[in-house]
PDB file of C-alpha atoms in Angstrom:
ATOM      1  CA  UNK S   1      -7.606  -4.891  55.614  1.00 51.00           C
ATOM      2  CA  UNK S   2      -9.707  -7.428  54.308  1.00 56.00           C
ATOM      3  CA  UNK S   3      -9.841  -9.204  57.889  1.00 51.00           C
ATOM      4  CA  UNK S   4     -11.303  -5.704  59.166  1.00 49.00           C
ATOM      5  CA  UNK S   5     -14.545  -5.630  57.251  1.00 53.00           C
ATOM      6  CA  UNK S   6     -15.785  -8.950  58.547  1.00 49.00           C
ATOM      7  CA  UNK S   7     -14.859  -8.229  62.079  1.00 45.00           C
ATOM      8  CA  UNK S   8     -16.681  -4.963  62.103  1.00 44.00           C
ATOM      9  CA  UNK S   9     -19.732  -6.505  60.344  1.00 47.00           C
ATOM     10  CA  UNK S  10     -19.883  -9.020  63.198  1.00 44.00           C
ATOM     11  CA  UNK S  11     -19.227  -6.449  65.969  1.00 44.00           C
ATOM     12  CA  UNK S  12     -22.066  -4.235  64.509  1.00 43.00           C
ATOM     13  CA  UNK S  13     -24.365  -7.284  64.339  1.00 45.00           C
ATOM     14  CA  UNK S  14     -23.595  -8.178  67.938  1.00 42.00           C
ATOM     15  CA  UNK S  15     -24.105  -4.673  69.114  1.00 42.00           C
ATOM     16  CA  UNK S  16     -27.645  -4.574  67.507  1.00 42.00           C
ATOM     17  CA  UNK S  17     -28.672  -7.784  68.760  1.00 40.00           C
ATOM     18  CA  UNK S  18     -27.653  -6.737  72.198  1.00 42.00           C
ATOM     19  CA  UNK S  19     -30.149  -3.729  71.761  1.00 43.00           C
ATOM     20  CA  UNK S  20     -33.215  -5.844  70.674  1.00 47.00           C
ATOM     21  CA  UNK S  21     -35.583  -6.525  73.244  1.00 53.00           C
ATOM     22  CA  UNK S  22     -36.799 -10.205  73.324  1.00 61.00           C
ATOM     23  CA  UNK S  23     -40.097 -10.829  74.733  1.00 75.00           C
ATOM     24  CA  UNK S  24     -40.918 -14.442  76.656  1.00 88.00           C
ATOM     25  CA  UNK S  25     -44.327 -14.163  74.967  1.00 95.00           C
ATOM     26  CA  UNK S  26     -44.894 -14.525  71.158  1.00 96.00           C
ATOM     27  CA  UNK S  27     -47.897 -14.561  68.999  1.00 97.00           C
ATOM     28  CA  UNK S  28     -49.414 -17.773  68.711  1.00 97.00           C
ATOM     29  CA  UNK S  29     -48.588 -19.265  72.219  1.00 97.00           C
ATOM     30  CA  UNK S  30     -51.158 -20.871  74.389  1.00 98.00           C
ATOM     31  CA  UNK S  31     -52.824 -19.177  77.504  1.00 98.00           C
ATOM     32  CA  UNK S  32     -50.951 -22.080  79.575  1.00 98.00           C
ATOM     33  CA  UNK S  33     -47.550 -21.317  77.804  1.00 98.00           C
ATOM     34  CA  UNK S  34     -47.963 -17.554  78.836  1.00 98.00           C
ATOM     35  CA  UNK S  35     -48.914 -18.498  82.481  1.00 97.00           C
ATOM     36  CA  UNK S  36     -46.133 -20.721  82.719  1.00 96.00           C
ATOM     37  CA  UNK S  37     -43.599 -17.860  81.718  1.00 96.00           C
ATOM     38  CA  UNK S  38     -44.976 -14.842  83.196  1.00 96.00           C
ATOM     39  CA  UNK S  39     -47.034 -16.386  86.104  1.00 97.00           C
ATOM     40  CA  UNK S  40     -50.258 -15.306  87.442  1.00 98.00           C
ATOM     41  CA  UNK S  41     -51.690 -12.071  85.966  1.00 98.00           C
ATOM     42  CA  UNK S  42     -52.564  -9.118  88.215  1.00 98.00           C
ATOM     43  CA  UNK S  43     -55.890  -8.878  86.256  1.00 98.00           C
ATOM     44  CA  UNK S  44     -57.819 -10.720  83.671  1.00 98.00           C
ATOM     45  CA  UNK S  45     -60.101  -8.661  81.665  1.00 98.00           C
ATOM     46  CA  UNK S  46     -62.755  -9.881  79.198  1.00 97.00           C
ATOM     47  CA  UNK S  47     -62.423  -8.738  75.557  1.00 97.00           C
ATOM     48  CA  UNK S  48     -65.136  -8.889  72.854  1.00 96.00           C
ATOM     49  CA  UNK S  49     -62.915 -11.717  70.994  1.00 95.00           C
ATOM     50  CA  UNK S  50     -61.124 -13.241  73.813  1.00 98.00           C
ATOM     51  CA  UNK S  51     -59.406 -12.004  76.883  1.00 98.00           C
ATOM     52  CA  UNK S  52     -56.457  -9.834  78.394  1.00 99.00           C
ATOM     53  CA  UNK S  53     -53.984 -10.754  80.749  1.00 99.00           C
ATOM     54  CA  UNK S  54     -52.506  -7.916  82.760  1.00 98.00           C
ATOM     55  CA  UNK S  55     -49.206  -7.798  84.360  1.00 98.00           C
ATOM     56  CA  UNK S  56     -48.799  -4.555  86.082  1.00 98.00           C
ATOM     57  CA  UNK S  57     -46.065  -3.561  88.441  1.00 97.00           C
ATOM     58  CA  UNK S  58     -47.815  -0.733  89.843  1.00 97.00           C
ATOM     59  CA  UNK S  59     -47.876   0.804  92.494  1.00 96.00           C
ATOM     60  CA  UNK S  60     -44.201   0.777  92.764  1.00 94.00           C
ATOM     61  CA  UNK S  61     -42.842  -0.282  89.087  1.00 95.00           C
ATOM     62  CA  UNK S  62     -43.065   1.364  86.112  1.00 96.00           C
ATOM     63  CA  UNK S  63     -44.478  -1.090  83.780  1.00 97.00           C
ATOM     64  CA  UNK S  64     -47.923  -2.802  82.723  1.00 98.00           C
ATOM     65  CA  UNK S  65     -47.686  -5.565  80.192  1.00 98.00           C
ATOM     66  CA  UNK S  66     -51.051  -6.683  78.391  1.00 98.00           C
ATOM     67  CA  UNK S  67     -51.131  -9.974  76.639  1.00 98.00           C
ATOM     68  CA  UNK S  68     -54.145 -10.140  74.484  1.00 98.00           C
ATOM     69  CA  UNK S  69     -55.454 -13.638  73.645  1.00 99.00           C
ATOM     70  CA  UNK S  70     -58.032 -14.894  70.851  1.00 98.00           C
ATOM     71  CA  UNK S  71     -61.200 -16.787  71.702  1.00 98.00           C
ATOM     72  CA  UNK S  72     -59.227 -19.988  71.470  1.00 98.00           C
ATOM     73  CA  UNK S  73     -56.683 -18.764  74.102  1.00 98.00           C
ATOM     74  CA  UNK S  74     -53.770 -18.010  71.824  1.00 99.00           C
ATOM     75  CA  UNK S  75     -51.655 -14.923  71.997  1.00 98.00           C
ATOM     76  CA  UNK S  76     -52.562 -12.136  69.519  1.00 98.00           C
ATOM     77  CA  UNK S  77     -50.130  -9.422  70.979  1.00 97.00           C
ATOM     78  CA  UNK S  78     -48.295  -8.444  73.859  1.00 97.00           C
ATOM     79  CA  UNK S  79     -47.258  -4.906  74.531  1.00 97.00           C
ATOM     80  CA  UNK S  80     -46.162  -2.498  77.385  1.00 97.00           C
ATOM     81  CA  UNK S  81     -48.860   0.117  77.898  1.00 98.00           C
ATOM     82  CA  UNK S  82     -47.182   2.847  80.291  1.00 98.00           C
ATOM     83  CA  UNK S  83     -45.712   4.766  77.288  1.00 98.00           C
ATOM     84  CA  UNK S  84     -46.567   8.163  75.962  1.00 97.00           C
ATOM     85  CA  UNK S  85     -47.934   6.754  72.900  1.00 98.00           C
ATOM     86  CA  UNK S  86     -50.171   4.539  74.595  1.00 98.00           C
ATOM     87  CA  UNK S  87     -51.352   7.328  77.224  1.00 98.00           C
ATOM     88  CA  UNK S  88     -52.108   9.512  74.202  1.00 98.00           C
ATOM     89  CA  UNK S  89     -54.836   7.391  73.371  1.00 98.00           C
ATOM     90  CA  UNK S  90     -57.021   8.131  76.473  1.00 98.00           C
ATOM     91  CA  UNK S  91     -59.822  10.513  75.463  1.00 98.00           C
ATOM     92  CA  UNK S  92     -62.381  12.622  77.271  1.00 98.00           C
ATOM     93  CA  UNK S  93     -65.221  10.588  78.109  1.00 98.00           C
ATOM     94  CA  UNK S  94     -63.530   7.321  78.743  1.00 99.00           C
ATOM     95  CA  UNK S  95     -65.017   5.316  81.582  1.00 98.00           C
ATOM     96  CA  UNK S  96     -63.046   4.090  84.725  1.00 98.00           C
ATOM     97  CA  UNK S  97     -63.634   0.718  83.031  1.00 98.00           C
ATOM     98  CA  UNK S  98     -61.967   1.823  79.696  1.00 98.00           C
ATOM     99  CA  UNK S  99     -58.810   3.018  81.526  1.00 99.00           C
ATOM    100  CA  UNK S 100     -58.702  -0.069  83.753  1.00 98.00           C
ATOM    101  CA  UNK S 101     -59.074  -2.356  80.570  1.00 98.00           C
ATOM    102  CA  UNK S 102     -56.238  -0.513  78.678  1.00 98.00           C
ATOM    103  CA  UNK S 103     -53.776   0.281  81.553  1.00 98.00           C
ATOM    104  CA  UNK S 104     -54.569  -1.897  84.581  1.00 98.00           C
ATOM    105  CA  UNK S 105     -54.924  -0.665  88.000  1.00 98.00           C
ATOM    106  CA  UNK S 106     -53.250   2.705  88.893  1.00 98.00           C
ATOM    107  CA  UNK S 107     -50.529   3.242  91.584  1.00 98.00           C
ATOM    108  CA  UNK S 108     -52.672   5.642  93.433  1.00 97.00           C
ATOM    109  CA  UNK S 109     -56.250   6.917  93.449  1.00 97.00           C
ATOM    110  CA  UNK S 110     -56.468  10.471  95.238  1.00 96.00           C
ATOM    111  CA  UNK S 111     -58.744  13.189  95.587  1.00 93.00           C
ATOM    112  CA  UNK S 112     -57.537  16.799  95.627  1.00 90.00           C
ATOM    113  CA  UNK S 113     -59.217  20.156  96.867  1.00 91.00           C
ATOM    114  CA  UNK S 114     -58.902  21.684  93.437  1.00 90.00           C
ATOM    115  CA  UNK S 115     -60.596  18.832  91.439  1.00 92.00           C
ATOM    116  CA  UNK S 116     -64.103  17.360  91.987  1.00 94.00           C
ATOM    117  CA  UNK S 117     -63.412  13.764  91.052  1.00 95.00           C
ATOM    118  CA  UNK S 118     -60.958  11.031  91.517  1.00 97.00           C
ATOM    119  CA  UNK S 119     -57.351  11.450  90.147  1.00 98.00           C
ATOM    120  CA  UNK S 120     -55.628   8.119  89.111  1.00 98.00           C
ATOM    121  CA  UNK S 121     -51.865   8.134  89.162  1.00 98.00           C
ATOM    122  CA  UNK S 122     -49.595   5.645  86.924  1.00 98.00           C
ATOM    123  CA  UNK S 123     -45.938   5.583  87.560  1.00 97.00           C
ATOM    124  CA  UNK S 124     -43.935   5.065  84.276  1.00 97.00           C
ATOM    125  CA  UNK S 125     -40.518   5.883  82.772  1.00 95.00           C
ATOM    126  CA  UNK S 126     -39.859   7.955  79.733  1.00 93.00           C
ATOM    127  CA  UNK S 127     -36.543  10.131  79.793  1.00 88.00           C
ATOM    128  CA  UNK S 128     -36.750   9.782  83.681  1.00 91.00           C
ATOM    129  CA  UNK S 129     -39.175   8.751  86.237  1.00 94.00           C
ATOM    130  CA  UNK S 130     -42.663  10.082  85.295  1.00 95.00           C
ATOM    131  CA  UNK S 131     -46.163  10.208  86.719  1.00 96.00           C
ATOM    132  CA  UNK S 132     -49.357  10.097  84.320  1.00 98.00           C
ATOM    133  CA  UNK S 133     -52.515  11.514  85.909  1.00 98.00           C
ATOM    134  CA  UNK S 134     -56.028  10.852  84.667  1.00 98.00           C
ATOM    135  CA  UNK S 135     -58.609  13.082  86.122  1.00 98.00           C
ATOM    136  CA  UNK S 136     -62.144  11.864  86.360  1.00 98.00           C
ATOM    137  CA  UNK S 137     -65.182  13.937  86.709  1.00 97.00           C
ATOM    138  CA  UNK S 138     -67.957  13.096  89.131  1.00 96.00           C
ATOM    139  CA  UNK S 139     -69.697  10.898  86.722  1.00 97.00           C
ATOM    140  CA  UNK S 140     -66.476   8.736  86.356  1.00 97.00           C
ATOM    141  CA  UNK S 141     -65.593  10.053  82.850  1.00 98.00           C
ATOM    142  CA  UNK S 142     -62.289  11.076  82.006  1.00 98.00           C
ATOM    143  CA  UNK S 143     -62.151  14.740  81.817  1.00 98.00           C
ATOM    144  CA  UNK S 144     -58.446  15.475  81.364  1.00 97.00           C
ATOM    145  CA  UNK S 145     -54.893  13.712  81.805  1.00 98.00           C
ATOM    146  CA  UNK S 146     -51.516  15.259  82.690  1.00 96.00           C
ATOM    147  CA  UNK S 147     -48.001  14.053  82.993  1.00 96.00           C
ATOM    148  CA  UNK S 148     -45.189  15.194  85.114  1.00 93.00           C
ATOM    149  CA  UNK S 149     -41.820  14.422  86.477  1.00 91.00           C
ATOM    150  CA  UNK S 150     -41.200  12.184  89.477  1.00 86.00           C
ATOM    151  CA  UNK S 151     -38.704  13.381  91.746  1.00 78.00           C
ATOM    152  CA  UNK S 152     -38.799  10.878  94.518  1.00 67.00           C
ATOM    153  CA  UNK S 153     -35.446   9.442  93.295  1.00 61.00           C
ATOM    154  CA  UNK S 154     -33.887  12.588  92.292  1.00 59.00           C
ATOM    155  CA  UNK S 155     -30.772  13.804  93.983  1.00 61.00           C
ATOM    156  CA  UNK S 156     -31.550  16.316  96.869  1.00 60.00           C
ATOM    157  CA  UNK S 157     -30.169  19.421  95.954  1.00 58.00           C
ATOM    158  CA  UNK S 158     -31.115  21.049  99.433  1.00 58.00           C
ATOM    159  CA  UNK S 159     -28.709  19.052 101.596  1.00 59.00           C
ATOM    160  CA  UNK S 160     -26.820  21.135 103.993  1.00 56.00           C
TER     161      UNK S 160
END
C-alpha cells in the first residue's frame, strides 16, 4: 500500500493541473510582448492611467478579453469579461462609451418595436450558449439589461 499513496498524489496533482487555465499574458509583460502573443487587438481604449487592449470574438464567438496596461505599457491585469459577474457590473445610467470600454463591441445592435432605443446583444457562454442584452434609452444611457438562452445551436425537437 505504500506505493498507492504517492501514485494517487501525483494523479491528483496532474488532474488539478489539467483544470488550471494558463493565460499567455502575465502581469508585468510589455505591450510588445502582448501584441506578439495575442496579435492586433480588436480595439484599443484609453484609460485614465494607461490603456486597454480589447480582444473580442464577437459577433460569432463568446469571449472578450481585456488586457489593461499601465502608463508605462506593462500589463496590470487580463480578464475575460463576458461572464455573469462582469455583466452584473452594468448599471442604469452607464453610457454607450462605458459599455464599449468595459465589454467591447457587441455582436449585434438592434432596434425593436417594443423599445425606444438601441438594444446591444453580446454572445457568451455560461451553462450553455447565452445572449446578454443591454437596453439603451433614447439618450444613449443604459436603462436595463437582460440575459437569455441562445437556441441557435440547440437540437431541433420539431424535426418530422
